[in-house]
Amino acid sequence: MSLINGLPAHVLLVHVVVVLIPLTALALVAAALWPRAARRLGILLPGLALVALISVPLATQAGEWLESHVESDALVRKHTELGDGVLPWALGLFVLAALVWFAARRGQAEAESQQGGGRGLRWSALPVRIVVGVLSLAVAVGAVVDIYRVGDSGAKAAWHDAYSKTATTKGDGDD
């Protein structure tokens, strides 16, 4: 993938990653910590995580094309290096999102099968929920921090020396 409507595809695709990774991270943490949120999100949680996961290699591939079409400097190389680390975070978000979704479905089915409409949470499941919650929080924070670092390095690579630090006037005295 190289160009979309005359613009480098990477410039457009990174926005999908920059929006979906933090959104997925937020949804994952909410669902992992609050079973009601997991039930409400349903299949949307792993679906969102899957789209985020798929968008990462697309943006990376488009970035590799763009890298070969711009002057190489230390900022571009740093951005490229950092960008290569996003995929494991996106994969972690997807795996945990699928696990949380599956656990929520199973918990709801168990609750419905119990007499008296119990809550479906067995005490034996509490340690598992705690571990999944802590893992989800750790992966979500790691993914968001990594996306920030990659985005910051990309912005610096794209905009360094590309603008004036002082305002310029336009026209002949037009305001």
Tab-separated table of C-alpha atoms in Angstrom:
chain	number	residue	atom	x	y	z
A	1	MET	CA	0.000	0.000	0.000
A	2	SER	CA	1.505	3.306	-1.003
A	3	LEU	CA	-0.879	6.173	-1.754
A	4	ILE	CA	-4.495	6.937	-0.907
A	5	ASN	CA	-6.009	9.827	-2.837
A	6	GLY	CA	-2.528	11.218	-3.478
A	7	LEU	CA	-1.388	11.074	0.157
A	8	PRO	CA	0.987	8.498	1.613
A	9	ALA	CA	-1.224	5.725	3.015
A	10	HIS	CA	0.778	5.683	6.246
A	11	VAL	CA	-0.304	9.237	7.056
A	12	LEU	CA	-3.943	8.113	6.971
A	13	LEU	CA	-3.621	4.594	8.418
A	14	VAL	CA	-1.732	5.677	11.517
A	15	HIS	CA	-4.839	7.558	12.601
A	16	VAL	CA	-6.752	4.283	12.692
A	17	VAL	CA	-4.076	2.793	14.963
A	18	VAL	CA	-3.819	5.911	17.124
A	19	VAL	CA	-7.577	5.865	17.747
A	20	LEU	CA	-8.273	2.132	17.985
A	21	ILE	CA	-5.411	1.022	20.237
A	22	PRO	CA	-6.289	3.407	23.110
A	23	LEU	CA	-10.022	2.821	22.582
A	24	THR	CA	-9.492	-0.941	22.711
A	25	ALA	CA	-7.276	-0.557	25.785
A	26	LEU	CA	-9.957	1.457	27.567
A	27	ALA	CA	-12.710	-0.999	26.636
A	28	LEU	CA	-10.556	-3.953	27.707
A	29	VAL	CA	-9.805	-2.503	31.133
A	30	ALA	CA	-13.467	-1.627	31.678
A	31	ALA	CA	-14.584	-5.120	30.658
A	32	ALA	CA	-11.877	-6.895	32.659
A	33	LEU	CA	-12.651	-4.992	35.852
A	34	TRP	CA	-16.448	-4.784	35.579
A	35	PRO	CA	-18.301	-7.893	34.384
A	36	ARG	CA	-21.352	-5.772	33.523
A	37	ALA	CA	-19.221	-3.770	31.071
A	38	ALA	CA	-17.982	-7.013	29.533
A	39	ARG	CA	-21.556	-8.218	29.053
A	40	ARG	CA	-22.630	-4.909	27.544
A	41	LEU	CA	-19.674	-4.721	25.172
A	42	GLY	CA	-20.173	-8.332	24.099
A	43	ILE	CA	-18.616	-9.292	20.788
A	44	LEU	CA	-17.737	-5.636	20.143
A	45	LEU	CA	-14.728	-5.960	22.484
A	46	PRO	CA	-12.820	-8.675	20.590
A	47	GLY	CA	-14.080	-7.242	17.290
A	48	LEU	CA	-12.607	-3.838	18.085
A	49	ALA	CA	-9.369	-5.477	19.224
A	50	LEU	CA	-9.204	-7.487	15.984
A	51	VAL	CA	-9.628	-4.392	13.806
A	52	ALA	CA	-6.944	-2.621	15.858
A	53	LEU	CA	-4.642	-5.626	15.461
A	54	ILE	CA	-5.164	-5.767	11.682
A	55	SER	CA	-4.590	-2.027	11.314
A	56	VAL	CA	-1.097	-2.211	12.841
A	57	PRO	CA	0.628	-4.238	10.079
A	58	LEU	CA	-1.220	-2.200	7.441
A	59	ALA	CA	0.123	1.048	8.910
A	60	THR	CA	3.565	-0.519	9.352
A	61	GLN	CA	3.699	-1.724	5.749
A	62	ALA	CA	2.587	1.686	4.489
A	63	GLY	CA	5.210	3.262	6.755
A	64	GLU	CA	7.938	1.109	5.258
A	65	TRP	CA	6.912	2.317	1.805
A	66	LEU	CA	6.969	5.920	3.018
A	67	GLU	CA	10.338	5.425	4.696
A	68	SER	CA	11.835	4.500	1.332
A	69	HIS	CA	10.411	7.709	-0.177
A	70	VAL	CA	11.709	10.252	2.352
A	71	GLU	CA	15.181	11.301	3.360
A	72	SER	CA	16.543	9.038	6.058
A	73	ASP	CA	17.617	10.697	9.265
A	74	ALA	CA	17.886	9.748	12.924
A	75	LEU	CA	14.287	10.792	13.693
A	76	VAL	CA	12.835	8.634	10.911
A	77	ARG	CA	14.955	5.672	11.988
A	78	LYS	CA	13.869	6.092	15.618
A	79	HIS	CA	10.204	6.245	14.586
A	80	THR	CA	10.597	3.131	12.437
A	81	GLU	CA	12.286	1.262	15.267
A	82	LEU	CA	9.595	2.227	17.776
A	83	GLY	CA	6.816	1.434	15.303
A	84	ASP	CA	8.009	-2.138	14.997
A	85	GLY	CA	7.139	-2.668	18.673
A	86	VAL	CA	3.398	-1.924	18.389
A	87	LEU	CA	2.285	-5.288	16.999
A	88	PRO	CA	2.986	-7.321	20.179
A	89	TRP	CA	0.927	-4.842	22.221
A	90	ALA	CA	-1.947	-5.031	19.740
A	91	LEU	CA	-1.768	-8.829	19.823
A	92	GLY	CA	-1.833	-8.774	23.636
A	93	LEU	CA	-4.911	-6.529	23.584
A	94	PHE	CA	-6.657	-8.908	21.187
A	95	VAL	CA	-5.858	-12.059	23.158
A	96	LEU	CA	-6.995	-10.519	26.437
A	97	ALA	CA	-10.113	-9.035	24.833
A	98	ALA	CA	-11.074	-12.458	23.478
A	99	LEU	CA	-10.410	-14.028	26.881
A	100	VAL	CA	-12.490	-11.425	28.735
A	101	TRP	CA	-15.330	-11.778	26.207
A	102	PHE	CA	-15.272	-15.572	26.481
A	103	ALA	CA	-15.222	-15.449	30.290
A	104	ALA	CA	-18.124	-12.982	30.340
A	105	ARG	CA	-20.183	-15.222	28.048
A	106	ARG	CA	-19.396	-18.268	30.142
A	107	GLY	CA	-20.186	-16.445	33.377
A	108	GLN	CA	-23.501	-15.243	32.008
A	109	ALA	CA	-24.440	-18.757	30.836
A	110	GLU	CA	-23.567	-20.171	34.271
A	111	ALA	CA	-25.617	-17.463	35.971
A	112	GLU	CA	-28.637	-18.235	33.815
A	113	SER	CA	-28.352	-21.969	34.474
A	114	GLN	CA	-28.238	-21.562	38.262
A	115	GLN	CA	-31.475	-21.711	40.163
A	116	GLY	CA	-32.545	-18.410	41.615
A	117	GLY	CA	-30.671	-16.412	38.962
A	118	GLY	CA	-27.400	-16.178	40.911
A	119	ARG	CA	-24.674	-13.790	39.851
A	120	GLY	CA	-22.618	-16.540	38.234
A	121	LEU	CA	-19.373	-15.658	39.976
A	122	ARG	CA	-17.844	-18.527	41.869
A	123	TRP	CA	-15.234	-17.696	44.455
A	124	SER	CA	-12.851	-20.036	42.651
A	125	ALA	CA	-13.067	-17.739	39.627
A	126	LEU	CA	-12.081	-14.630	41.590
A	127	PRO	CA	-8.296	-15.239	41.441
A	128	VAL	CA	-8.557	-15.746	37.677
A	129	ARG	CA	-10.523	-12.501	37.322
A	130	ILE	CA	-7.898	-10.657	39.363
A	131	VAL	CA	-5.052	-12.005	37.219
A	132	VAL	CA	-6.896	-11.179	33.988
A	133	GLY	CA	-7.718	-7.710	35.320
A	134	VAL	CA	-4.108	-6.988	36.269
A	135	LEU	CA	-2.821	-8.340	32.924
A	136	SER	CA	-5.404	-6.301	31.034
A	137	LEU	CA	-4.448	-3.144	32.882
A	138	ALA	CA	-0.732	-3.761	32.310
A	139	VAL	CA	-1.123	-4.492	28.589
A	140	ALA	CA	-3.520	-1.566	28.109
A	141	VAL	CA	-1.147	0.893	29.778
A	142	GLY	CA	1.829	-0.524	27.871
A	143	ALA	CA	-0.011	-0.283	24.549
A	144	VAL	CA	-1.137	3.301	25.114
A	145	VAL	CA	2.321	4.419	26.266
A	146	ASP	CA	3.895	2.729	23.249
A	147	ILE	CA	1.416	4.345	20.846
A	148	TYR	CA	2.190	7.724	22.408
A	149	ARG	CA	5.943	7.183	22.008
A	150	VAL	CA	5.619	6.039	18.400
A	151	GLY	CA	3.261	8.883	17.521
A	152	ASP	CA	5.467	11.469	19.182
A	153	SER	CA	8.537	10.227	17.318
A	154	GLY	CA	6.587	10.196	14.045
A	155	ALA	CA	5.377	13.753	14.549
A	156	LYS	CA	8.915	14.895	15.313
A	157	ALA	CA	10.219	13.101	12.224
A	158	ALA	CA	7.540	14.631	10.004
A	159	TRP	CA	7.549	18.174	11.356
A	160	HIS	CA	11.119	18.954	12.401
A	161	ASP	CA	12.352	21.950	10.418
A	162	ALA	CA	9.059	21.989	8.484
A	163	TYR	CA	7.594	25.123	10.022
A	164	SER	CA	8.624	28.532	11.290
A	165	LYS	CA	8.697	29.028	15.048
A	166	THR	CA	7.567	32.608	14.525
A	167	ALA	CA	4.322	33.600	12.845
A	168	THR	CA	4.590	34.799	9.280
A	169	THR	CA	2.385	37.399	7.659
A	170	LYS	CA	0.287	36.498	4.659
A	171	GLY	CA	-0.271	38.869	1.829
A	172	ASP	CA	0.388	42.594	1.804
A	173	GLY	CA	-0.784	43.534	5.250
A	174	ASP	CA	-4.014	41.492	5.082
A	175	ASP	CA	-5.232	40.346	8.474
